[in-house]
Amino acid sequence: NNVPISPEQFNLLYLRLQAYLQGRELFVFDGFAGADPTYRLPIRVINEFAWQNIFAHQLFRRPSAAELEEHKPEFTIIAAPGFKAQPDIDGTNSEAFVILDFEQRLVIIGGTSYAGEIKKSVFTVMNYLLPLRGVLPMHCSANIGTAGDVALFFGLSGTGKTTLSADPERFLIGDDEHGWSDNGIFNFEGGCYAKTIRLSQEHEPQIWDAIRFGAVLENVVVDTNTRQADYDNDSLTENTRAAYPIEHIPGAVVSGRGGHPQTVVFLTADAFGVLPPVAKLTKEQAMYHFISGYTSKLAGTERGITEPQATFSTCFGAPFLPLAPTTYAELLGDRITRHDVDVYLINTGWSGGPYGIGQRMNLRYTRAMVRAAIDGRLKKASYQQHPVFQVLIPTTCPDVPAEILDPAATWQDKEAYEQAAKALAARFVANMDKFDVPAEILSAGPIA
């Protein structure tokens, strides 16, 4: 997704951007990315719009008065939505651009007012800098139990990452971006950026209650008379958002730090209905599925998609990873070994058949699987190996009907299941062919 641009083109565009900003009122936020003082990055965000400055203030780590006094930014982000590039002159793909220059330690954003670009450009910077210091940057949510047990949740959009990590019996460390160092894990941010499309108090009470004074609603339609937000309205976009400080979540870990995780959960929404609802992964399988970053897109969610499509996003965050995928996978593998981490693949997608025939996985059962994975009960289960995906499927799981644990058993047509499983396995293999991956990781993947 990322394309190079020459330093000359960058500098010319930057000069025109500076000229555009001359004489305009600008808004500046100074703060940090990273809750661990050893690894945090002092940043400065310069905004054309006041609301984007509030966004930056709520999303990044806010400095104390003493820290602000000593603050020296090591990376600057300039967001100017009103400034548009000229693709034929500037070498950009469109009027909108997000360009990182690691030499000048500068990010310039123009032609788009989507605040997520500010957040994700800083994430991309961290994904480049931290591995050079032996820290694994991760696109995941994290929570912690009363006993100090940390769990990580990786997953692409629509897999249930936000829902499943928001557990009333556990405390949220962060909802999206973390680092894993020799000291443990740390949140990159000081806030949350939640999707709000079809948000309801009944299904997402934590997010609903977090949207109060200080929160920023983005792309959300508001009734001009009542001033009430209409979270069901997608007339602007499906990508409606709320940004708010993590303090708005009851019991959140404001320090943004935790120890070494005991459990890592990879979430996928398999619309083909062939992956097991829960499976235990070996270290090599964990590295394979981390590099794969699989989920599926559904018919109707994007223009032109009429049937389920397999989607692979490297390390669950392909657009934000400047280094080779194996760099991140090796860091993950190292931590799994050193800290004896249990890794599970949990399918929040379909069972009993593909989308349109089978049923969506019951959220109550998925929550029970996540709880059993985190509290160690799944570790004690007996397992059987899946013949195609090679992962280990538990024969029992507390509070989950045993008959749904083996995906083949939920299909009426067993031959159709086998064909569908092999078809998805072939997609995994074709995707992995793009990467230079060691043989022991390749052999841990699905058998096409």
Coordinates of C-alpha atoms in Angstrom, one line a residue:
N1 CA 0.0 0.0 0.0
N2 CA 2.9 2.3 0.6
V3 CA 4.8 3.9 -2.3
P4 CA 8.2 5.7 -2.3
I5 CA 8.6 9.4 -3.2
S6 CA 11.8 11.1 -4.0
P7 CA 13.3 13.5 -1.4
E8 CA 13.2 16.2 -4.1
Q9 CA 9.5 15.8 -4.6
F10 CA 8.9 15.6 -0.8
N11 CA 10.8 18.9 -0.3
L12 CA 9.0 20.7 -3.0
L13 CA 5.6 19.6 -1.7
Y14 CA 6.7 20.5 1.8
L15 CA 7.6 24.0 0.6
R16 CA 4.2 24.5 -0.9
L17 CA 2.6 23.2 2.2
Q18 CA 4.5 25.7 4.3
A19 CA 3.4 28.5 2.0
Y20 CA -0.2 27.4 2.3
L21 CA 0.1 27.5 6.1
Q22 CA 1.6 31.0 6.2
G23 CA -0.6 33.5 8.1
R24 CA -3.1 30.8 9.2
E25 CA -4.0 30.1 12.8
L26 CA -2.6 26.8 13.7
F27 CA -3.0 24.5 16.7
V28 CA -0.1 22.6 18.3
F29 CA 0.0 19.5 20.5
D30 CA 3.2 18.4 22.2
G31 CA 3.2 14.9 23.8
F32 CA 4.4 11.4 23.5
A33 CA 3.9 8.1 21.7
G34 CA 4.6 5.3 24.1
A35 CA 3.8 4.9 27.9
D36 CA 7.2 3.4 28.7
P37 CA 9.6 6.4 29.3
T38 CA 12.5 4.2 28.0
Y39 CA 11.0 3.9 24.6
R40 CA 8.5 6.8 24.2
L41 CA 8.8 9.2 21.3
P42 CA 8.4 12.9 22.0
I43 CA 6.1 14.2 19.2
R44 CA 4.7 17.5 18.0
V45 CA 1.4 17.6 16.0
I46 CA 0.7 20.8 14.1
N47 CA -2.9 21.1 13.0
E48 CA -4.9 23.3 10.7
F49 CA -8.1 22.4 12.4
A50 CA -8.8 22.8 16.2
W51 CA -10.9 19.6 16.4
Q52 CA -7.9 17.6 15.1
N53 CA -5.7 19.1 17.8
I54 CA -8.3 18.0 20.4
F55 CA -8.1 14.5 18.7
A56 CA -4.3 14.5 19.1
H57 CA -4.6 15.6 22.7
Q58 CA -7.0 12.8 23.5
L59 CA -5.3 10.0 21.5
F60 CA -1.6 10.4 22.3
R61 CA 0.2 10.4 25.7
R62 CA -0.4 13.7 27.4
P63 CA 2.6 15.3 29.2
S64 CA 2.7 16.6 32.7
A65 CA 3.4 20.3 33.2
A66 CA 7.1 19.4 34.1
E67 CA 7.4 17.2 31.0
L68 CA 5.9 19.9 28.8
E69 CA 8.5 22.3 30.1
E70 CA 11.3 20.0 29.0
H71 CA 9.6 18.7 25.8
K72 CA 11.8 18.4 22.7
P73 CA 9.9 16.8 19.8
E74 CA 11.8 14.1 17.9
F75 CA 9.1 13.7 15.3
T76 CA 6.8 16.3 13.9
I77 CA 3.4 15.7 12.2
I78 CA 1.8 18.4 10.1
A79 CA -1.9 17.9 9.3
A80 CA -3.3 20.3 6.7
P81 CA -6.6 18.9 5.3
G82 CA -7.2 22.0 3.2
F83 CA -4.0 21.7 1.3
K84 CA -4.3 19.4 -1.8
A85 CA -1.4 17.9 -3.7
Q86 CA -1.2 18.1 -7.5
P87 CA -0.5 14.5 -8.5
D88 CA 1.0 15.4 -11.9
I89 CA 3.5 17.7 -10.3
D90 CA 4.0 16.2 -6.8
G91 CA 4.1 12.5 -7.8
T92 CA 1.3 11.5 -5.5
N93 CA -1.5 9.1 -6.3
S94 CA -4.2 11.7 -5.6
E95 CA -4.9 15.1 -4.0
A96 CA -4.7 13.4 -0.6
F97 CA -1.3 12.3 0.8
V98 CA 0.4 11.0 3.9
I99 CA 4.2 11.1 3.6
L100 CA 6.9 10.1 6.1
D101 CA 10.4 11.3 5.9
F102 CA 12.5 9.5 8.5
E103 CA 15.6 11.5 7.7
Q104 CA 13.9 14.8 8.5
R105 CA 11.8 13.1 11.2
L106 CA 8.7 14.6 9.6
V107 CA 5.2 13.6 8.5
I108 CA 3.1 15.7 6.2
I109 CA -0.6 15.1 5.7
G110 CA -2.9 16.9 3.3
G111 CA -6.1 16.6 1.2
T112 CA -7.8 14.5 3.9
S113 CA -9.4 15.4 7.2
Y114 CA -9.6 11.8 8.4
A115 CA -7.9 12.1 11.8
G116 CA -7.0 8.4 11.8
E117 CA -4.1 9.4 9.4
I118 CA -2.5 11.4 12.2
K119 CA -2.7 8.4 14.6
K120 CA -1.6 5.8 12.1
S121 CA 1.3 7.9 10.8
V122 CA 2.8 7.9 14.3
F123 CA 2.1 4.2 14.6
T124 CA 4.1 3.7 11.3
V125 CA 7.0 5.7 12.7
M126 CA 7.0 3.5 15.9
N127 CA 6.8 0.4 13.7
Y128 CA 10.1 1.5 12.1
L129 CA 12.0 2.8 15.1
L130 CA 11.2 0.3 17.9
P131 CA 12.4 -3.0 16.2
L132 CA 15.8 -1.3 15.9
R133 CA 15.8 -1.2 19.7
G134 CA 14.6 -4.8 20.1
V135 CA 10.9 -3.8 20.8
L136 CA 8.0 -5.5 19.1
P137 CA 5.4 -2.9 18.0
M138 CA 1.9 -4.5 17.7
H139 CA -1.5 -3.6 16.2
C140 CA -3.5 -5.1 19.1
S141 CA -5.6 -4.4 22.1
A142 CA -4.5 -5.4 25.6
N143 CA -6.1 -6.0 29.0
I144 CA -5.0 -7.2 32.4
G145 CA -6.7 -9.3 35.1
T146 CA -6.7 -8.8 38.9
A147 CA -3.8 -11.2 39.2
G148 CA -1.7 -9.1 36.8
D149 CA -2.1 -11.6 33.9
V150 CA -1.9 -9.7 30.6
A151 CA -3.6 -10.8 27.4
L152 CA -3.2 -9.4 23.8
F153 CA -5.8 -9.4 21.1
F154 CA -4.8 -9.1 17.4
G155 CA -7.5 -8.9 14.7
L156 CA -8.5 -6.9 11.7
S157 CA -11.7 -4.8 11.4
G158 CA -14.8 -6.8 12.1
T159 CA -13.2 -9.6 14.1
G160 CA -14.4 -8.4 17.5
K161 CA -11.1 -7.1 18.9
T162 CA -12.7 -4.1 20.7
T163 CA -15.7 -6.1 21.9
L164 CA -13.7 -9.1 23.3
S165 CA -11.0 -7.0 25.0
A166 CA -13.6 -4.9 26.7
D167 CA -14.3 -7.4 29.5
P168 CA -15.9 -6.0 32.7
E169 CA -13.8 -8.5 34.8
R170 CA -10.5 -7.2 33.3
F171 CA -8.9 -3.8 32.9
L172 CA -8.1 -2.2 29.6
I173 CA -4.5 -1.2 29.0
G174 CA -5.2 0.0 25.4
D175 CA -7.4 -0.7 22.5
D176 CA -5.1 -0.5 19.4
E177 CA -1.4 0.0 19.6
H178 CA 1.3 -1.5 21.9
G179 CA 4.9 -2.3 22.2
W180 CA 6.5 -5.4 23.8
S181 CA 9.9 -4.7 25.4
D182 CA 12.1 -6.5 27.9
N183 CA 10.1 -4.6 30.5
G184 CA 6.7 -5.9 29.4
I185 CA 4.0 -4.2 27.3
F186 CA 3.1 -0.6 27.0
N187 CA 0.4 1.4 25.2
F188 CA 1.5 3.8 22.5
E189 CA -1.5 6.0 23.2
G190 CA -3.4 7.7 25.9
G191 CA -6.9 7.3 24.4
C192 CA -9.2 5.1 22.3
Y193 CA -10.4 5.5 18.7
A194 CA -13.6 3.4 18.6
K195 CA -15.9 2.6 15.6
T196 CA -19.4 3.9 16.3
I197 CA -21.4 2.6 13.4
R198 CA -24.6 1.0 14.9
L199 CA -23.3 1.7 18.4
S200 CA -25.8 1.0 21.1
Q201 CA -25.8 1.3 24.9
E202 CA -27.0 -2.4 25.2
H203 CA -24.2 -4.0 23.1
E204 CA -21.2 -1.6 23.8
P205 CA -21.9 0.1 27.1
Q206 CA -18.3 1.0 27.8
I207 CA -17.9 2.8 24.5
W208 CA -21.4 4.4 24.8
D209 CA -20.6 5.8 28.2
A210 CA -17.1 7.0 27.2
I211 CA -18.6 9.3 24.6
R212 CA -19.1 12.4 26.8
F213 CA -17.5 15.9 27.1
G214 CA -14.0 15.7 25.8
A215 CA -14.7 13.0 23.2
V216 CA -14.5 13.8 19.5
L217 CA -17.0 12.3 17.1
E218 CA -15.8 11.9 13.5
N219 CA -18.0 11.3 10.4
V220 CA -21.0 10.9 12.8
V221 CA -24.3 12.4 11.6
V222 CA -25.9 14.7 14.3
D223 CA -29.5 15.8 14.3
T224 CA -29.5 19.6 13.8
N225 CA -32.5 20.1 16.1
T226 CA -32.0 17.6 18.9
R227 CA -28.1 17.6 18.7
Q228 CA -28.3 13.8 19.2
A229 CA -25.8 11.6 17.4
D230 CA -27.4 9.1 15.0
Y231 CA -25.0 6.1 15.2
D232 CA -27.0 4.1 12.7
N233 CA -26.6 6.7 9.9
D234 CA -23.9 5.6 7.5
S235 CA -24.7 8.2 4.8
L236 CA -21.2 9.8 5.0
T237 CA -19.3 6.5 5.6
E238 CA -19.4 3.3 7.5
N239 CA -16.2 4.5 9.1
T240 CA -17.7 6.6 11.9
R241 CA -15.5 7.1 15.0
A242 CA -15.2 8.4 18.5
A243 CA -11.9 9.5 20.0
Y244 CA -11.7 9.8 23.8
P245 CA -9.1 9.6 26.6
I246 CA -8.6 6.2 28.1
E247 CA -9.7 7.7 31.5
H248 CA -13.2 7.6 30.1
I249 CA -13.1 3.8 30.4
P250 CA -13.9 2.6 34.0
G251 CA -10.9 0.8 35.5
A252 CA -8.6 1.4 32.6
V253 CA -4.9 1.2 33.3
V254 CA -4.0 4.9 33.0
S255 CA -0.3 4.2 33.2
G256 CA -0.6 2.2 30.0
R257 CA 1.8 -0.5 31.1
G258 CA 1.6 -4.2 32.0
G259 CA 3.9 -7.2 32.5
H260 CA 4.7 -9.8 29.9
P261 CA 1.6 -11.4 28.4
Q262 CA 0.6 -14.9 29.3
T263 CA -1.9 -15.2 26.5
V264 CA -2.0 -14.0 22.9
V265 CA -5.3 -14.2 20.9
F266 CA -5.4 -14.0 17.1
L267 CA -9.0 -13.1 16.0
T268 CA -10.3 -13.9 12.6
A269 CA -13.8 -13.7 11.1
D270 CA -13.8 -16.6 8.6
A271 CA -16.8 -16.2 6.3
F272 CA -16.0 -19.5 4.6
G273 CA -16.9 -21.3 7.8
V274 CA -14.0 -23.7 7.8
L275 CA -11.6 -22.6 10.6
P276 CA -12.3 -24.0 14.1
P277 CA -13.9 -21.6 16.6
V278 CA -10.8 -22.0 18.8
A279 CA -7.4 -23.6 18.2
K280 CA -4.1 -23.7 20.1
L281 CA -1.0 -22.7 18.1
T282 CA 2.6 -23.8 18.4
K283 CA 5.3 -21.0 18.2
E284 CA 5.8 -21.7 14.5
Q285 CA 2.1 -21.7 13.8
A286 CA 1.8 -18.4 15.7
M287 CA 4.5 -16.9 13.5
Y288 CA 2.8 -18.2 10.4
H289 CA -0.6 -16.8 11.3
F290 CA 0.9 -13.6 12.5
I291 CA 2.6 -13.1 9.1
S292 CA -0.7 -14.1 7.4
G293 CA -3.0 -11.8 9.3
Y294 CA -6.1 -13.5 7.8
T295 CA -9.8 -12.5 7.9
S296 CA -12.5 -12.3 5.3
K297 CA -14.5 -9.5 3.7
L298 CA -18.2 -10.0 3.4
A299 CA -20.6 -9.3 0.5
G300 CA -22.0 -5.8 0.8
T301 CA -19.3 -4.4 3.0
E302 CA -17.4 -2.9 0.1
R303 CA -18.3 -1.9 -3.4
G304 CA -17.9 -4.8 -5.8
I305 CA -17.8 -7.6 -3.2
T306 CA -20.6 -10.1 -4.0
E307 CA -19.2 -13.1 -2.1
P308 CA -16.8 -13.6 0.8
Q309 CA -13.2 -12.8 0.0
A310 CA -10.1 -13.9 1.9
T311 CA -8.1 -10.9 3.2
F312 CA -4.5 -11.1 4.4
S313 CA -2.9 -8.1 6.2
T314 CA 0.6 -8.8 7.3
C315 CA 1.0 -8.9 11.1
F316 CA -2.6 -7.6 11.3
G317 CA -1.4 -4.2 10.2
A318 CA 0.2 -4.3 6.7
P319 CA -0.2 -0.6 5.7
F320 CA 1.7 0.5 8.8
L321 CA 4.7 -1.8 8.7
P322 CA 7.8 -0.3 7.0
L323 CA 10.1 -3.3 7.7
A324 CA 10.0 -6.9 6.4
P325 CA 7.2 -9.0 8.0
T326 CA 9.7 -11.5 9.3
T327 CA 11.3 -8.8 11.4
Y328 CA 8.1 -8.5 13.5
A329 CA 7.4 -12.3 13.4
E330 CA 10.9 -13.2 14.7
L331 CA 10.4 -10.7 17.6
L332 CA 7.1 -12.3 18.4
G333 CA 8.5 -15.8 18.2
D334 CA 11.4 -14.8 20.6
R335 CA 8.9 -13.5 23.2
I336 CA 6.7 -16.6 22.9
T337 CA 9.7 -18.7 23.7
R338 CA 11.2 -16.5 26.4
H339 CA 7.9 -15.9 28.3
D340 CA 6.2 -19.3 27.7
V341 CA 3.2 -17.5 26.0
D342 CA 0.0 -19.5 25.0
V343 CA -1.3 -18.4 21.6
Y344 CA -4.8 -19.2 20.4
L345 CA -6.6 -18.6 17.1
I346 CA -10.2 -17.7 17.6
N347 CA -12.7 -17.6 14.8
T348 CA -15.5 -15.2 15.3
G349 CA -16.9 -15.8 11.8
W350 CA -19.1 -18.6 10.5
S351 CA -19.9 -22.2 11.6
G352 CA -21.9 -25.0 9.8
G353 CA -21.3 -23.5 6.4
P354 CA -20.1 -20.3 4.6
Y355 CA -21.7 -16.9 5.0
G356 CA -25.2 -17.2 3.7
I357 CA -25.6 -20.8 4.7
G358 CA -23.9 -21.2 8.1
Q359 CA -24.5 -19.2 11.3
R360 CA -22.3 -16.5 12.8
M361 CA -20.5 -17.7 15.8
N362 CA -22.4 -17.1 19.0
L363 CA -20.8 -14.2 20.9
R364 CA -21.5 -15.9 24.2
Y365 CA -19.5 -18.9 23.2
T366 CA -16.7 -16.8 21.8
R367 CA -16.5 -14.9 25.1
A368 CA -16.4 -18.3 26.9
M369 CA -13.5 -19.5 24.7
V370 CA -11.6 -16.3 25.3
R371 CA -12.1 -16.6 29.1
A372 CA -10.9 -20.2 29.0
A373 CA -7.9 -19.3 27.0
I374 CA -6.9 -16.5 29.3
D375 CA -7.5 -18.2 32.7
G376 CA -5.5 -21.3 31.6
R377 CA -8.4 -23.8 31.5
L378 CA -7.9 -24.4 27.8
K379 CA -4.3 -25.3 28.4
K380 CA -5.5 -28.4 30.3
A381 CA -7.9 -29.6 27.5
S382 CA -7.2 -32.6 25.3
Y383 CA -6.6 -31.7 21.6
Q384 CA -6.9 -33.2 18.2
Q385 CA -5.0 -31.9 15.1
H386 CA -6.9 -30.5 12.2
P387 CA -6.0 -32.4 9.0
V388 CA -5.8 -29.4 6.8
F389 CA -4.9 -26.4 9.0
Q390 CA -2.7 -28.5 11.3
V391 CA -3.8 -26.5 14.4
L392 CA -4.8 -28.1 17.6
I393 CA -8.6 -28.2 18.3
P394 CA -9.7 -28.7 21.9
T395 CA -12.2 -31.6 22.3
T396 CA -13.9 -29.7 25.1
C397 CA -14.1 -26.0 26.3
P398 CA -16.0 -24.8 29.4
D399 CA -19.4 -23.3 28.7
V400 CA -19.2 -24.2 24.9
P401 CA -21.1 -27.1 23.3
A402 CA -18.5 -29.7 22.3
E403 CA -20.2 -30.3 18.9
I404 CA -19.3 -26.8 17.6
L405 CA -15.5 -27.2 18.3
D406 CA -14.8 -29.4 15.3
P407 CA -15.8 -27.3 12.3
A408 CA -16.2 -30.3 9.9
A409 CA -18.8 -31.8 12.3
T410 CA -21.0 -28.6 12.0
W411 CA -21.3 -29.0 8.2
Q412 CA -24.1 -31.3 6.9
D413 CA -22.1 -32.0 3.7
K414 CA -18.6 -33.2 4.8
E415 CA -17.2 -33.4 1.3
A416 CA -18.2 -29.7 0.7
Y417 CA -16.4 -28.8 4.0
E418 CA -13.2 -30.6 2.9
Q419 CA -13.2 -28.8 -0.5
A420 CA -13.8 -25.4 1.2
A421 CA -11.1 -26.0 3.8
K422 CA -8.6 -27.0 1.1
A423 CA -9.6 -23.9 -1.0
L424 CA -8.9 -21.6 2.0
A425 CA -5.6 -23.5 2.7
A426 CA -4.5 -22.8 -0.9
R427 CA -5.1 -19.1 -0.4
F428 CA -3.0 -19.2 2.7
V429 CA -0.2 -20.9 0.8
A430 CA -0.4 -18.5 -2.2
N431 CA -0.3 -15.5 0.2
M432 CA 2.8 -16.9 2.0
D433 CA 4.6 -17.4 -1.3
K434 CA 5.1 -13.6 -1.3
F435 CA 7.4 -13.7 1.7
D436 CA 10.9 -15.1 2.4
V437 CA 9.9 -17.3 5.4
P438 CA 12.0 -20.1 7.0
A439 CA 11.0 -23.6 6.2
E440 CA 10.0 -24.5 9.8
I441 CA 7.4 -21.7 9.7
L442 CA 6.1 -22.6 6.2
S443 CA 5.7 -26.2 7.3
A444 CA 3.5 -25.1 10.2
G445 CA 0.9 -23.6 8.0
P446 CA -2.2 -25.2 6.3
I447 CA -1.7 -28.0 3.8
A448 CA -3.2 -27.1 0.4

